[in-house]
Coordinates of C-alpha atoms in Angstrom, one line a residue:
M191 CA 56.6 154.1 114.4
S192 CA 59.1 155.6 112.0
V193 CA 60.8 159.0 111.8
R194 CA 62.7 160.6 108.9
G195 CA 65.0 163.6 109.3
G196 CA 64.8 163.2 113.1
N197 CA 68.5 163.9 113.9
A198 CA 69.3 167.4 115.2
S199 CA 71.6 169.4 113.0
N200 CA 74.8 171.1 114.4
R201 CA 74.0 174.4 116.0
T202 CA 76.3 177.3 116.2
Q203 CA 74.5 179.6 118.6
K204 CA 74.7 178.7 122.3
Q205 CA 71.4 180.4 123.0
H206 CA 69.7 178.2 120.5
D207 CA 71.3 175.1 122.0
D208 CA 70.2 176.0 125.5
I209 CA 66.6 176.6 124.4
E210 CA 66.7 173.4 122.3
S211 CA 67.9 171.3 125.2
M212 CA 65.3 172.7 127.5
S213 CA 62.6 172.0 125.0
M214 CA 63.7 168.5 124.4
M215 CA 63.6 167.8 128.1
Q216 CA 60.0 168.9 128.2
C217 CA 58.7 167.9 124.7
D218 CA 59.4 164.4 123.6
T219 CA 59.2 165.1 119.9
P220 CA 61.9 164.7 117.2
V221 CA 63.8 167.6 115.7
Y222 CA 63.0 168.2 112.1
D223 CA 65.7 170.7 111.1
D224 CA 67.5 168.3 108.6
F225 CA 64.2 167.1 107.2
V226 CA 62.8 170.6 106.6
R227 CA 66.1 172.0 105.3
D228 CA 66.5 169.1 102.8
F229 CA 62.9 169.4 101.7
V230 CA 63.1 173.1 101.1
A231 CA 66.5 172.8 99.2
T232 CA 65.2 169.9 97.0
H233 CA 61.6 170.6 96.4
T234 CA 61.0 174.4 96.4
G235 CA 61.4 176.8 93.5
S236 CA 59.5 177.6 90.4
A237 CA 60.8 174.5 88.5
S238 CA 59.9 172.0 91.3
L239 CA 57.2 169.4 90.7
P240 CA 54.4 169.0 93.3
V241 CA 55.6 166.6 96.0
V242 CA 54.6 165.4 99.5
E243 CA 57.4 164.0 101.7
I244 CA 56.5 162.0 104.8
A245 CA 58.4 163.1 107.9
R246 CA 57.0 160.6 110.4
K247 CA 54.5 157.7 110.5
F248 CA 52.7 157.1 113.8
C249 CA 51.7 153.7 112.4
D250 CA 54.4 151.7 110.7
S251 CA 52.0 150.4 108.0
W252 CA 50.7 153.8 107.0
P253 CA 48.7 154.3 104.8
V254 CA 47.6 150.7 105.1
P255 CA 45.2 150.3 108.0
C256 CA 46.1 147.8 110.6
A257 CA 44.3 144.4 110.6
H258 CA 42.3 145.3 113.7
A259 CA 41.0 148.5 112.1
E260 CA 40.2 146.6 108.9
S261 CA 38.2 144.0 110.8
V262 CA 36.3 146.6 112.8
K263 CA 35.5 148.5 109.7
S264 CA 34.4 145.5 107.7
G265 CA 31.8 144.7 110.2
S266 CA 30.3 148.2 110.1
S267 CA 27.1 149.0 108.3
E268 CA 28.1 152.5 107.6
S269 CA 29.2 153.4 104.1
V270 CA 30.4 156.4 102.3
Q271 CA 27.8 158.5 100.5
A272 CA 27.7 157.6 96.8
E273 CA 29.5 160.1 94.6
S274 CA 30.5 160.2 90.9
E275 CA 34.0 159.6 89.7
Q276 CA 33.9 162.4 87.2
P277 CA 31.9 165.6 87.2
G278 CA 28.6 164.7 85.6
S279 CA 29.2 161.0 85.3
E280 CA 26.8 158.3 86.6
Q281 CA 29.3 156.0 88.3
S282 CA 29.0 156.0 92.0
E283 CA 31.6 155.6 94.8
S284 CA 29.8 152.4 96.0
T285 CA 30.9 150.6 92.8
Q286 CA 34.6 151.2 93.5
P287 CA 36.8 148.2 94.1
P288 CA 37.9 147.5 97.8
T289 CA 41.4 148.7 97.0
T290 CA 40.2 152.4 97.1
V291 CA 41.9 154.1 100.0
R292 CA 40.4 157.2 101.6
V293 CA 42.8 159.6 103.2
G294 CA 41.8 162.5 105.5
V295 CA 44.2 165.4 104.9
M296 CA 44.7 168.5 107.0
D297 CA 46.9 170.9 105.0
S298 CA 47.8 174.1 106.8
S299 CA 50.6 176.6 107.7
F300 CA 50.1 175.4 111.3
N301 CA 51.2 178.8 112.8
P302 CA 50.6 177.4 115.4
P303 CA 48.6 174.1 115.4
H304 CA 45.5 174.1 117.7
Y305 CA 42.6 172.0 118.9
C306 CA 40.5 172.9 115.9
H307 CA 43.0 171.3 113.6
G308 CA 42.8 168.2 115.7
A309 CA 39.0 168.3 115.7
Y310 CA 38.9 168.4 111.9
M311 CA 40.8 165.1 111.9
E312 CA 38.5 163.6 114.5
C313 CA 35.4 164.8 112.6
L314 CA 36.7 163.1 109.4
G315 CA 37.3 159.8 111.3
I316 CA 34.2 159.7 113.5
M317 CA 31.4 162.1 112.6
E318 CA 28.7 161.8 110.0
L319 CA 29.3 164.2 107.1
M320 CA 26.6 165.5 104.9
P321 CA 26.9 165.9 101.1
A322 CA 26.7 169.5 100.1
A323 CA 24.4 168.6 97.2
R324 CA 21.6 167.8 99.6
G325 CA 21.5 171.2 101.4
Q326 CA 21.9 172.0 105.1
H327 CA 18.6 170.5 106.1
A328 CA 19.4 167.0 104.9
W329 CA 21.5 165.8 107.8
S330 CA 19.4 162.6 107.9
E331 CA 21.4 161.6 104.8
A332 CA 24.8 162.1 106.4
R333 CA 27.3 159.3 106.4
V334 CA 30.6 158.4 108.1
L335 CA 33.2 158.6 105.3
G336 CA 35.2 155.6 106.3
I337 CA 38.7 157.2 106.3
D338 CA 41.5 154.7 106.1
A339 CA 44.5 156.9 106.9
F340 CA 45.2 160.5 108.0
L341 CA 47.8 163.0 106.9
L342 CA 48.8 166.3 108.5
L343 CA 50.7 168.4 105.9
L344 CA 52.8 171.5 106.6
A345 CA 52.7 173.8 103.6
A346 CA 56.2 175.0 102.6
E347 CA 54.5 177.7 100.6
N348 CA 51.2 179.4 101.1
A349 CA 49.4 181.2 98.3
D350 CA 48.3 184.1 100.6
K351 CA 50.4 184.0 103.8
P352 CA 54.1 185.0 104.1
L353 CA 56.3 183.0 106.6
K354 CA 56.4 184.9 109.9
G355 CA 56.1 184.2 113.6
S356 CA 57.8 180.8 113.6
S357 CA 60.1 178.9 111.3
L358 CA 59.2 175.9 109.2
E359 CA 61.4 173.7 111.5
Q360 CA 59.5 174.9 114.5
R361 CA 56.1 174.4 112.8
M362 CA 57.1 170.9 111.8
R363 CA 57.8 170.0 115.4
M364 CA 54.5 171.5 116.5
V365 CA 52.7 169.5 113.8
D366 CA 54.3 166.4 115.4
M367 CA 53.0 167.5 118.8
L368 CA 49.5 167.9 117.3
A369 CA 49.6 164.5 115.8
T370 CA 50.8 163.1 119.1
T371 CA 47.9 164.7 120.9
V372 CA 45.4 163.1 118.4
V373 CA 47.0 159.7 118.3
K374 CA 48.4 159.1 121.8
D375 CA 46.3 161.3 124.2
T376 CA 43.6 158.7 124.4
T377 CA 42.3 159.5 127.8
A378 CA 39.0 161.4 128.1
D379 CA 39.4 165.1 127.4
T380 CA 37.1 168.0 126.7
W381 CA 38.1 168.4 123.1
H382 CA 38.0 164.8 121.9
L383 CA 35.0 163.9 119.7
W384 CA 35.2 160.1 120.3
K385 CA 33.3 158.7 123.3
S386 CA 35.1 155.4 123.8
R387 CA 38.4 153.6 123.0
A388 CA 36.5 151.3 120.7
Q389 CA 35.2 154.3 118.7
F390 CA 38.7 155.7 118.5
D391 CA 40.2 152.4 117.3
A392 CA 37.4 152.1 114.6
S393 CA 38.1 155.6 113.3
N394 CA 41.7 154.7 112.1
L395 CA 42.9 158.0 113.7
H396 CA 45.9 156.0 115.0
N397 CA 46.9 155.5 111.3
M398 CA 48.4 159.0 111.1
A399 CA 51.4 160.5 109.3
I400 CA 52.9 163.9 109.1
G401 CA 54.9 165.6 106.3
M402 CA 55.4 168.6 104.0
V403 CA 54.0 169.7 100.7
N404 CA 55.7 172.2 98.4
S405 CA 52.8 173.5 96.3
P406 CA 50.2 176.0 97.6
R407 CA 47.5 174.9 95.0
F408 CA 45.1 172.2 95.9
V409 CA 45.1 170.7 92.4
D410 CA 48.9 170.1 92.9
K411 CA 48.6 169.0 96.5
C412 CA 46.0 166.4 95.5
K413 CA 48.3 164.8 92.9
A414 CA 51.2 164.8 95.3
V415 CA 49.2 163.2 98.1
S416 CA 47.9 160.5 95.7
D417 CA 51.5 159.8 94.6
V418 CA 53.0 159.4 98.1
V419 CA 50.1 157.3 99.3
Q420 CA 50.3 154.9 96.4
S421 CA 54.1 154.8 96.7
E422 CA 53.9 154.0 100.4
W423 CA 51.1 151.5 99.9
E424 CA 53.2 149.6 97.3
R425 CA 56.3 149.7 99.6
T426 CA 54.3 148.5 102.6
K427 CA 51.8 146.0 101.2
G428 CA 52.7 145.4 97.5
G429 CA 50.1 144.1 95.1
P430 CA 47.6 146.3 93.3
V431 CA 48.0 150.0 94.1
P432 CA 44.7 151.5 95.2
R433 CA 43.0 154.6 93.9
V434 CA 43.3 157.4 96.4
L435 CA 40.5 159.6 97.5
S436 CA 41.9 162.6 99.4
Y437 CA 39.4 164.4 101.7
F438 CA 40.9 167.8 102.4
A439 CA 39.5 169.3 105.6
M440 CA 39.1 173.1 105.5
G441 CA 37.2 176.1 106.7
W442 CA 34.7 178.0 104.6
D443 CA 37.2 180.7 103.7
T444 CA 39.5 178.1 102.2
L445 CA 36.8 176.4 100.3
I446 CA 36.0 179.7 98.6
R447 CA 39.6 180.0 97.5
V448 CA 39.5 176.5 96.0
F449 CA 36.9 177.8 93.5
D450 CA 38.5 181.1 92.9
P451 CA 39.8 181.3 89.2
K452 CA 42.7 183.5 90.3
Y453 CA 44.5 180.5 91.7
Y454 CA 44.5 178.6 88.4
A455 CA 46.3 179.0 85.1
D456 CA 43.6 177.2 83.3
Y457 CA 40.2 177.4 85.0
P458 CA 38.0 175.3 85.3
R459 CA 40.1 172.6 83.6
E460 CA 42.6 172.4 86.6
L461 CA 39.7 172.5 89.1
D462 CA 38.1 169.5 87.3
E463 CA 41.5 167.8 87.4
F464 CA 41.5 168.2 91.2
F465 CA 38.3 166.2 91.6
A466 CA 39.1 163.7 88.8
N467 CA 42.4 162.9 90.7
G468 CA 40.4 161.9 93.8
G469 CA 40.2 165.3 95.5
R470 CA 37.3 165.8 97.9
I471 CA 36.4 168.6 100.2
A472 CA 35.2 168.3 103.8
Y473 CA 34.4 171.8 105.1
S474 CA 33.0 173.5 108.1
R475 CA 30.8 176.6 108.4
R476 CA 33.1 178.6 110.6
V477 CA 32.1 181.6 112.7
G478 CA 31.5 184.8 110.7
F479 CA 30.1 183.2 107.6
P480 CA 26.2 183.3 107.6
D481 CA 24.4 180.2 106.4
A482 CA 22.6 182.3 103.7
D483 CA 26.0 183.2 102.1
V484 CA 27.0 179.5 102.1
D485 CA 23.8 178.4 100.6
A486 CA 23.9 181.1 97.9
F487 CA 27.5 180.1 97.0
F488 CA 26.4 176.4 96.5
A489 CA 23.3 177.5 94.5
R490 CA 25.5 179.1 91.8
R491 CA 25.1 177.3 88.4
E492 CA 28.8 176.6 88.0
M493 CA 28.9 174.7 91.3
A494 CA 26.3 172.1 90.3
A495 CA 28.9 169.6 88.9
Y496 CA 31.1 169.7 92.0
L497 CA 28.6 169.4 94.9
Q498 CA 28.8 165.6 94.9
Y499 CA 32.4 165.9 95.9
I500 CA 31.9 168.3 98.8
F501 CA 30.9 167.2 102.4
E502 CA 30.0 169.4 105.3
L503 CA 31.2 168.5 108.8
K504 CA 30.0 170.1 112.1
L505 CA 32.8 171.2 114.3
P506 CA 32.0 171.2 118.0
K507 CA 31.2 174.6 119.4
R508 CA 34.0 174.3 121.9
V509 CA 36.6 174.5 119.0
K510 CA 34.7 176.2 116.2
H511 CA 35.9 179.6 117.2
I512 CA 39.6 178.8 117.2
S513 CA 42.0 180.3 114.7
S514 CA 45.8 180.4 114.5
S515 CA 45.8 184.2 114.3
D516 CA 43.7 184.5 117.5
V517 CA 46.1 182.0 119.3
R518 CA 49.1 184.2 118.3
V519 CA 47.4 187.3 119.7
A520 CA 46.5 185.3 122.9
V521 CA 50.1 184.2 123.3
R522 CA 51.3 187.8 122.9
D523 CA 48.8 189.2 125.3
S524 CA 48.8 186.2 127.7
T525 CA 45.0 185.8 127.5
Q526 CA 42.8 182.7 128.2
S527 CA 42.8 181.7 124.6
V528 CA 46.2 180.2 125.0
R529 CA 44.2 177.2 126.2
D530 CA 43.1 176.6 122.6
I531 CA 46.4 174.8 121.9
P532 CA 47.5 171.5 123.4
P533 CA 49.8 172.0 126.5
R534 CA 52.9 170.5 124.8
I535 CA 52.6 173.0 122.0
L536 CA 52.0 175.9 124.4
E537 CA 55.1 174.8 126.3
F538 CA 57.1 174.8 123.1
V539 CA 55.8 178.2 122.1
N540 CA 56.8 179.6 125.5
N541 CA 60.2 178.0 125.4
F542 CA 61.1 179.5 122.1
Q543 CA 59.3 182.8 122.8
L544 CA 57.2 182.5 119.7
Y545 CA 54.6 185.0 118.7
R546 CA 55.7 187.8 121.0
K547 CA 55.0 191.3 119.9
D548 CA 58.1 191.9 117.8
R549 CA 57.4 188.7 115.9
L550 CA 53.8 189.1 114.9

């Protein structure tokens, strides 16, 4: 396990020091002040190129799966649903060389992280996902994607949400706590999707990393993820660098934004670039979006070329309702919904008095 930017920076305010010490006694997670500060100073601004920087690997070989996970997966009969390499082409995913690496990506503002974020990762690793091209009644054709590595990405910038409620440094620590919950809390719990330790091991969920991304646009994020995965693969394993398929987990409201022309300088060319660079979408029908609206969206003529790259996952009912905004309100009002975040994150939120009335 490796950590970058894990040393605490010098603090000038005694109150901050006291709270920090209390938190470190109760939350065994690194401090990311230096990492976040350096990332923002180096990689944000209008002239910055899209980049992902890894803050911590929970598996030293990330993104290369460990030998045990490889052997388990090689004996599996499950395979990824065939999909084309370019919009409208005939080449299928099944013809790709074995050096293709599939990365499950959860990109968010994490304000704060919650169990639904973790469930997205577990769905990608364990559950059968259905190609959107087949319609919602074709779950018999669903397949396990065969994700090799996972990546939680804190967005330094968001196209629609200003920074409020918590700092980037605090969010980075909470992302670490979420990853720890997914990777290390391997005892039976009500929110986990896996049913046995063997199923967890086969999912590659332990092959997790966390980091930051500086661009709010998915076309840029996809390129940055591919670059960092290939760079880390070459550094860790050497040899031929694999092609990267990045499966971005998201809710329905985010999927709609992916296809909104207002987020592109050159639409649809840049959207096509996202998929050509290995971008894939794994979405969930969240509460508040009727099935009829989802089906009508996919039935649009301009969506036909992209359906083969979109997969639907089914979040468990026990987490499907959770949102960061609801959690913030629950913290402010001290309601039962505070249970929607892992205990270590709730403890951190309380220690730093995050999301109180004057901060929402």
